[in-house]
JSON list of C-alpha atoms and ligand atoms in Angstrom, two decimals:
[
{"chain": "I", "resi": 24, "resn": "UNK", "atom": "CA", "xyz": [46.88, 1.53, 36.92]},
{"chain": "I", "resi": 25, "resn": "UNK", "atom": "CA", "xyz": [44.29, 0.40, 34.48]},
{"chain": "I", "resi": 26, "resn": "UNK", "atom": "CA", "xyz": [40.23, -0.18, 35.20]},
{"chain": "I", "resi": 27, "resn": "UNK", "atom": "CA", "xyz": [38.75, -3.31, 33.36]},
{"chain": "I", "resi": 28, "resn": "UNK", "atom": "CA", "xyz": [35.00, -3.75, 33.40]},
{"chain": "I", "resi": 29, "resn": "UNK", "atom": "CA", "xyz": [34.86, -7.66, 33.88]},
{"chain": "I", "resi": 30, "resn": "UNK", "atom": "CA", "xyz": [32.10, -10.28, 33.64]},
{"chain": "I", "resi": 31, "resn": "UNK", "atom": "CA", "xyz": [32.18, -13.81, 35.06]},
{"chain": "I", "resi": 32, "resn": "UNK", "atom": "CA", "xyz": [30.85, -16.88, 33.25]},
{"chain": "I", "resi": 33, "resn": "UNK", "atom": "CA", "xyz": [27.72, -16.63, 35.48]},
{"chain": "I", "resi": 34, "resn": "UNK", "atom": "CA", "xyz": [27.22, -13.21, 34.35]},
{"chain": "I", "resi": 35, "resn": "UNK", "atom": "CA", "xyz": [28.07, -10.91, 37.40]},
{"chain": "I", "resi": 36, "resn": "UNK", "atom": "CA", "xyz": [29.83, -7.53, 36.00]},
{"chain": "I", "resi": 37, "resn": "UNK", "atom": "CA", "xyz": [32.47, -6.04, 38.10]},
{"chain": "I", "resi": 38, "resn": "UNK", "atom": "CA", "xyz": [35.32, -3.88, 37.79]},
{"chain": "I", "resi": 39, "resn": "UNK", "atom": "CA", "xyz": [38.94, -3.98, 39.13]},
{"chain": "I", "resi": 40, "resn": "UNK", "atom": "CA", "xyz": [41.96, -2.44, 38.81]},
{"chain": "I", "resi": 41, "resn": "UNK", "atom": "CA", "xyz": [45.33, -3.65, 37.50]},
{"chain": "I", "resi": 42, "resn": "UNK", "atom": "CA", "xyz": [48.76, -2.46, 37.18]},
{"chain": "I", "resi": 43, "resn": "UNK", "atom": "CA", "xyz": [48.67, -2.78, 33.59]},
{"chain": "I", "resi": 44, "resn": "UNK", "atom": "CA", "xyz": [47.07, -4.71, 30.80]},
{"chain": "I", "resi": 45, "resn": "UNK", "atom": "CA", "xyz": [49.68, -7.33, 31.00]},
{"chain": "I", "resi": 46, "resn": "UNK", "atom": "CA", "xyz": [49.41, -7.72, 34.62]},
{"chain": "I", "resi": 47, "resn": "UNK", "atom": "CA", "xyz": [45.58, -8.40, 33.86]},
{"chain": "I", "resi": 48, "resn": "UNK", "atom": "CA", "xyz": [46.30, -11.02, 31.44]},
{"chain": "I", "resi": 49, "resn": "UNK", "atom": "CA", "xyz": [48.95, -12.54, 33.82]},
{"chain": "I", "resi": 50, "resn": "UNK", "atom": "CA", "xyz": [46.63, -12.59, 36.63]},
{"chain": "I", "resi": 51, "resn": "UNK", "atom": "CA", "xyz": [43.71, -13.96, 34.68]},
{"chain": "I", "resi": 52, "resn": "UNK", "atom": "CA", "xyz": [45.64, -16.74, 33.09]},
{"chain": "I", "resi": 53, "resn": "UNK", "atom": "CA", "xyz": [46.28, -17.92, 36.61]},
{"chain": "I", "resi": 54, "resn": "UNK", "atom": "CA", "xyz": [42.82, -17.91, 37.81]},
{"chain": "I", "resi": 55, "resn": "UNK", "atom": "CA", "xyz": [43.94, -14.70, 40.04]},
{"chain": "I", "resi": 56, "resn": "UNK", "atom": "CA", "xyz": [41.00, -12.74, 38.84]},
{"chain": "I", "resi": 57, "resn": "UNK", "atom": "CA", "xyz": [38.08, -13.55, 40.40]},
{"chain": "I", "resi": 58, "resn": "UNK", "atom": "CA", "xyz": [34.27, -12.51, 40.49]},
{"chain": "I", "resi": 59, "resn": "UNK", "atom": "CA", "xyz": [33.59, -10.92, 43.97]},
{"chain": "I", "resi": 60, "resn": "UNK", "atom": "CA", "xyz": [30.22, -12.28, 43.81]},
{"chain": "I", "resi": 61, "resn": "UNK", "atom": "CA", "xyz": [30.64, -15.74, 43.19]},
{"chain": "I", "resi": 62, "resn": "UNK", "atom": "CA", "xyz": [34.37, -16.28, 43.01]},
{"chain": "I", "resi": 63, "resn": "UNK", "atom": "CA", "xyz": [34.54, -17.78, 40.04]},
{"chain": "I", "resi": 64, "resn": "UNK", "atom": "CA", "xyz": [37.62, -16.95, 38.23]},
{"chain": "I", "resi": 65, "resn": "UNK", "atom": "CA", "xyz": [36.32, -17.53, 34.74]},
{"chain": "I", "resi": 66, "resn": "UNK", "atom": "CA", "xyz": [36.34, -13.84, 33.99]},
{"chain": "I", "resi": 67, "resn": "UNK", "atom": "CA", "xyz": [36.81, -11.92, 30.86]},
{"chain": "I", "resi": 68, "resn": "UNK", "atom": "CA", "xyz": [36.60, -8.54, 29.88]},
{"chain": "I", "resi": 69, "resn": "UNK", "atom": "CA", "xyz": [33.84, -6.86, 28.80]},
{"chain": "I", "resi": 70, "resn": "UNK", "atom": "CA", "xyz": [33.58, -4.61, 25.73]},
{"chain": "I", "resi": 71, "resn": "UNK", "atom": "CA", "xyz": [33.63, -1.43, 27.22]},
{"chain": "I", "resi": 72, "resn": "UNK", "atom": "CA", "xyz": [37.00, 0.40, 26.84]},
{"chain": "I", "resi": 73, "resn": "UNK", "atom": "CA", "xyz": [39.32, 0.53, 30.10]},
{"chain": "I", "resi": 74, "resn": "UNK", "atom": "CA", "xyz": [39.75, 3.77, 31.39]},
{"chain": "I", "resi": 75, "resn": "UNK", "atom": "CA", "xyz": [42.97, 5.04, 32.48]},
{"chain": "I", "resi": 76, "resn": "UNK", "atom": "CA", "xyz": [43.92, 6.62, 35.64]},
{"chain": "I", "resi": 77, "resn": "UNK", "atom": "CA", "xyz": [46.49, 9.52, 35.94]},
{"chain": "I", "resi": 78, "resn": "UNK", "atom": "CA", "xyz": [47.74, 11.28, 33.00]},
{"chain": "I", "resi": 79, "resn": "UNK", "atom": "CA", "xyz": [45.53, 10.29, 29.54]},
{"chain": "I", "resi": 80, "resn": "UNK", "atom": "CA", "xyz": [47.60, 8.84, 27.14]},
{"chain": "I", "resi": 81, "resn": "UNK", "atom": "CA", "xyz": [46.80, 9.52, 23.52]},
{"chain": "I", "resi": 82, "resn": "UNK", "atom": "CA", "xyz": [46.05, 6.79, 21.08]},
{"chain": "I", "resi": 83, "resn": "UNK", "atom": "CA", "xyz": [43.44, 5.18, 23.70]},
{"chain": "I", "resi": 84, "resn": "UNK", "atom": "CA", "xyz": [40.25, 6.83, 22.11]},
{"chain": "I", "resi": 85, "resn": "UNK", "atom": "CA", "xyz": [37.74, 4.24, 20.81]},
{"chain": "I", "resi": 86, "resn": "UNK", "atom": "CA", "xyz": [37.47, 5.34, 16.92]},
{"chain": "I", "resi": 87, "resn": "UNK", "atom": "CA", "xyz": [34.43, 7.70, 16.11]},
{"chain": "I", "resi": 88, "resn": "UNK", "atom": "CA", "xyz": [31.27, 6.01, 14.74]},
{"chain": "I", "resi": 89, "resn": "UNK", "atom": "CA", "xyz": [31.23, 5.97, 10.92]},
{"chain": "I", "resi": 90, "resn": "UNK", "atom": "CA", "xyz": [29.41, 8.83, 9.61]},
{"chain": "I", "resi": 91, "resn": "UNK", "atom": "CA", "xyz": [26.14, 7.89, 7.77]},
{"chain": "I", "resi": 92, "resn": "UNK", "atom": "CA", "xyz": [26.77, 7.53, 4.04]},
{"chain": "I", "resi": 93, "resn": "UNK", "atom": "CA", "xyz": [25.90, 10.76, 2.20]},
{"chain": "I", "resi": 94, "resn": "UNK", "atom": "CA", "xyz": [22.69, 10.64, 0.09]},
{"chain": "I", "resi": 95, "resn": "UNK", "atom": "CA", "xyz": [23.27, 10.27, -3.53]},
{"chain": "I", "resi": 96, "resn": "UNK", "atom": "CA", "xyz": [19.61, 10.68, -4.50]},
{"chain": "I", "resi": 97, "resn": "UNK", "atom": "CA", "xyz": [18.84, 14.56, -4.86]},
{"chain": "I", "resi": 98, "resn": "UNK", "atom": "CA", "xyz": [15.32, 15.54, -3.27]},
{"chain": "I", "resi": 99, "resn": "UNK", "atom": "CA", "xyz": [12.61, 16.38, -5.54]},
{"chain": "I", "resi": 100, "resn": "UNK", "atom": "CA", "xyz": [9.73, 18.47, -4.95]},
{"chain": "I", "resi": 101, "resn": "UNK", "atom": "CA", "xyz": [7.06, 17.19, -2.56]},
{"chain": "I", "resi": 102, "resn": "UNK", "atom": "CA", "xyz": [3.82, 18.15, -1.20]},
{"chain": "I", "resi": 103, "resn": "UNK", "atom": "CA", "xyz": [1.36, 17.55, 1.22]},
{"chain": "I", "resi": 104, "resn": "UNK", "atom": "CA", "xyz": [-2.08, 18.58, 0.35]},
{"chain": "I", "resi": 105, "resn": "UNK", "atom": "CA", "xyz": [-3.83, 19.86, 3.53]},
{"chain": "I", "resi": 106, "resn": "UNK", "atom": "CA", "xyz": [-7.63, 19.41, 4.32]},
{"chain": "I", "resi": 107, "resn": "UNK", "atom": "CA", "xyz": [-7.67, 23.24, 3.76]},
{"chain": "I", "resi": 108, "resn": "UNK", "atom": "CA", "xyz": [-6.58, 23.10, 0.63]},
{"chain": "I", "resi": 109, "resn": "UNK", "atom": "CA", "xyz": [-8.84, 20.12, -0.61]},
{"chain": "I", "resi": 110, "resn": "UNK", "atom": "CA", "xyz": [-11.64, 22.06, 0.56]},
{"chain": "I", "resi": 111, "resn": "UNK", "atom": "CA", "xyz": [-10.66, 25.17, -1.39]},
{"chain": "I", "resi": 112, "resn": "UNK", "atom": "CA", "xyz": [-10.25, 23.06, -4.51]},
{"chain": "I", "resi": 113, "resn": "UNK", "atom": "CA", "xyz": [-13.82, 21.56, -3.83]},
{"chain": "I", "resi": 114, "resn": "UNK", "atom": "CA", "xyz": [-15.07, 25.02, -3.69]},
{"chain": "I", "resi": 115, "resn": "UNK", "atom": "CA", "xyz": [-13.45, 26.00, -6.67]},
{"chain": "I", "resi": 116, "resn": "UNK", "atom": "CA", "xyz": [-14.98, 23.23, -8.58]},
{"chain": "I", "resi": 117, "resn": "UNK", "atom": "CA", "xyz": [-18.43, 23.95, -7.10]},
{"chain": "I", "resi": 118, "resn": "UNK", "atom": "CA", "xyz": [-18.13, 27.96, -8.24]},
{"chain": "I", "resi": 119, "resn": "UNK", "atom": "CA", "xyz": [-17.10, 26.79, -11.65]},
{"chain": "I", "resi": 120, "resn": "UNK", "atom": "CA", "xyz": [-19.90, 24.20, -12.16]},
{"chain": "I", "resi": 121, "resn": "UNK", "atom": "CA", "xyz": [-22.39, 26.89, -10.78]},
{"chain": "I", "resi": 122, "resn": "UNK", "atom": "CA", "xyz": [-21.09, 29.48, -13.05]},
{"chain": "I", "resi": 123, "resn": "UNK", "atom": "CA", "xyz": [-21.51, 27.04, -16.10]},
{"chain": "I", "resi": 124, "resn": "UNK", "atom": "CA", "xyz": [-24.84, 25.97, -15.42]},
{"chain": "I", "resi": 125, "resn": "UNK", "atom": "CA", "xyz": [-26.20, 29.25, -14.23]},
{"chain": "I", "resi": 126, "resn": "UNK", "atom": "CA", "xyz": [-24.52, 31.82, -16.77]},
{"chain": "I", "resi": 127, "resn": "UNK", "atom": "CA", "xyz": [-24.84, 32.03, -20.41]},
{"chain": "I", "resi": 128, "resn": "UNK", "atom": "CA", "xyz": [-22.11, 30.69, -22.41]},
{"chain": "I", "resi": 129, "resn": "UNK", "atom": "CA", "xyz": [-21.70, 33.65, -24.95]},
{"chain": "I", "resi": 130, "resn": "UNK", "atom": "CA", "xyz": [-18.17, 32.28, -26.62]},
{"chain": "I", "resi": 131, "resn": "UNK", "atom": "CA", "xyz": [-16.37, 34.49, -28.57]},
{"chain": "I", "resi": 132, "resn": "UNK", "atom": "CA", "xyz": [-18.98, 37.23, -28.28]},
{"chain": "I", "resi": 133, "resn": "UNK", "atom": "CA", "xyz": [-17.98, 37.70, -24.44]},
{"chain": "I", "resi": 134, "resn": "UNK", "atom": "CA", "xyz": [-16.41, 40.92, -25.15]},
{"chain": "I", "resi": 135, "resn": "UNK", "atom": "CA", "xyz": [-19.18, 42.59, -27.00]},
{"chain": "I", "resi": 136, "resn": "UNK", "atom": "CA", "xyz": [-21.79, 41.11, -24.23]},
{"chain": "I", "resi": 137, "resn": "UNK", "atom": "CA", "xyz": [-19.89, 42.23, -21.46]},
{"chain": "I", "resi": 138, "resn": "UNK", "atom": "CA", "xyz": [-19.57, 45.78, -22.91]},
{"chain": "I", "resi": 139, "resn": "UNK", "atom": "CA", "xyz": [-23.48, 45.55, -23.52]},
{"chain": "I", "resi": 140, "resn": "UNK", "atom": "CA", "xyz": [-24.31, 44.77, -20.11]},
{"chain": "I", "resi": 141, "resn": "UNK", "atom": "CA", "xyz": [-21.59, 47.42, -18.77]},
{"chain": "I", "resi": 142, "resn": "UNK", "atom": "CA", "xyz": [-23.32, 50.19, -20.89]},
{"chain": "I", "resi": 143, "resn": "UNK", "atom": "CA", "xyz": [-27.25, 49.29, -19.84]},
{"chain": "I", "resi": 144, "resn": "UNK", "atom": "CA", "xyz": [-27.97, 47.95, -23.38]},
{"chain": "I", "resi": 145, "resn": "UNK", "atom": "CA", "xyz": [-28.79, 44.47, -21.91]},
{"chain": "I", "resi": 146, "resn": "UNK", "atom": "CA", "xyz": [-29.73, 43.21, -18.43]},
{"chain": "I", "resi": 147, "resn": "UNK", "atom": "CA", "xyz": [-27.27, 42.30, -15.99]},
{"chain": "I", "resi": 148, "resn": "UNK", "atom": "CA", "xyz": [-26.79, 38.61, -15.93]},
{"chain": "I", "resi": 149, "resn": "UNK", "atom": "CA", "xyz": [-23.89, 35.87, -15.54]},
{"chain": "I", "resi": 150, "resn": "UNK", "atom": "CA", "xyz": [-21.91, 35.24, -18.79]},
{"chain": "I", "resi": 151, "resn": "UNK", "atom": "CA", "xyz": [-19.13, 33.32, -19.39]},
{"chain": "I", "resi": 152, "resn": "UNK", "atom": "CA", "xyz": [-17.00, 33.10, -22.85]},
{"chain": "I", "resi": 153, "resn": "UNK", "atom": "CA", "xyz": [-13.77, 33.79, -24.25]},
{"chain": "I", "resi": 154, "resn": "UNK", "atom": "CA", "xyz": [-11.63, 37.00, -24.37]},
{"chain": "I", "resi": 155, "resn": "UNK", "atom": "CA", "xyz": [-8.19, 37.07, -25.70]},
{"chain": "I", "resi": 156, "resn": "UNK", "atom": "CA", "xyz": [-5.54, 39.11, -23.76]},
{"chain": "I", "resi": 157, "resn": "UNK", "atom": "CA", "xyz": [-6.12, 41.92, -25.65]},
{"chain": "I", "resi": 158, "resn": "UNK", "atom": "CA", "xyz": [-9.85, 41.93, -25.21]},
{"chain": "I", "resi": 159, "resn": "UNK", "atom": "CA", "xyz": [-9.65, 41.28, -21.72]},
{"chain": "I", "resi": 160, "resn": "UNK", "atom": "CA", "xyz": [-7.28, 44.21, -21.26]},
{"chain": "I", "resi": 161, "resn": "UNK", "atom": "CA", "xyz": [-9.56, 46.50, -23.32]},
{"chain": "I", "resi": 162, "resn": "UNK", "atom": "CA", "xyz": [-12.47, 45.48, -20.91]},
{"chain": "I", "resi": 163, "resn": "UNK", "atom": "CA", "xyz": [-10.47, 46.32, -17.92]},
{"chain": "I", "resi": 164, "resn": "UNK", "atom": "CA", "xyz": [-9.45, 49.83, -19.21]},
{"chain": "I", "resi": 165, "resn": "UNK", "atom": "CA", "xyz": [-13.31, 50.06, -19.73]},
{"chain": "I", "resi": 166, "resn": "UNK", "atom": "CA", "xyz": [-14.09, 49.41, -16.51]},
{"chain": "I", "resi": 167, "resn": "UNK", "atom": "CA", "xyz": [-15.63, 46.27, -16.80]},
{"chain": "I", "resi": 168, "resn": "UNK", "atom": "CA", "xyz": [-15.24, 43.74, -14.23]},
{"chain": "I", "resi": 169, "resn": "UNK", "atom": "CA", "xyz": [-14.99, 40.03, -15.10]},
{"chain": "I", "resi": 170, "resn": "UNK", "atom": "CA", "xyz": [-12.99, 37.34, -13.82]},
{"chain": "I", "resi": 171, "resn": "UNK", "atom": "CA", "xyz": [-11.59, 34.49, -15.15]},
{"chain": "I", "resi": 172, "resn": "UNK", "atom": "CA", "xyz": [-13.43, 31.22, -15.16]},
{"chain": "I", "resi": 173, "resn": "UNK", "atom": "CA", "xyz": [-11.68, 29.42, -12.13]},
{"chain": "I", "resi": 174, "resn": "UNK", "atom": "CA", "xyz": [-9.94, 26.33, -13.40]},
{"chain": "I", "resi": 175, "resn": "UNK", "atom": "CA", "xyz": [-7.89, 23.77, -11.30]},
{"chain": "I", "resi": 176, "resn": "UNK", "atom": "CA", "xyz": [-4.42, 23.23, -12.33]},
{"chain": "I", "resi": 177, "resn": "UNK", "atom": "CA", "xyz": [-4.98, 19.38, -12.88]},
{"chain": "I", "resi": 178, "resn": "UNK", "atom": "CA", "xyz": [-8.17, 19.94, -15.00]},
{"chain": "I", "resi": 179, "resn": "UNK", "atom": "CA", "xyz": [-6.82, 22.06, -17.86]},
{"chain": "I", "resi": 180, "resn": "UNK", "atom": "CA", "xyz": [-6.79, 20.41, -21.12]},
{"chain": "C", "resi": 10, "resn": "ZN", "atom": "ZN1", "xyz": [30.18, -14.54, 39.17]}
]
C-alpha cells in the first residue's frame, strides 16, 4: 500500500491509499480517483513524498538538501567599539590635553628636571618632555615616578 497526498482542481487537499503507484496512475487515468469534498476527478499528487506502509524500502528517501557552499573568503579582523571604549578614548584625550596645557614642556631636559624635583631641588610641578628608554629606566631605578604621556593609537605621527 502506498499513500499519496492529493489535491483536486479546486484546491482540496486529501490523502488516499493505493495498491501501488501504478495502481494510482491507472485509477487516476480513468477518473476513479475523486476528491472526497467536491467529487472532482481532476486530482494530482502534491509534491509531498509518498509514505510507504509496512517495511521500508531503500532508495525512497528524498535527497538531502544541498549543503551551503563553503565560504572562500577568510574572515578578517573586526572590532566593535563599545560606548565605554569611546568614553575612555575621550577621557585619555582630555587627560593628555590637560597635561599638555598645564604642564611645562621641558623636552630633552625631562630626566634632569624630573631628578631636580625628585631630590627637592625644584618645586614639584607637572612637566612633560622626552626621555629615551635608557633614561626612563634610570629614572625608574632612582624611584622617580612618571608616566608616559597617553597617546591614542590612531593619533601617533
Ligand atoms: Zn475537491
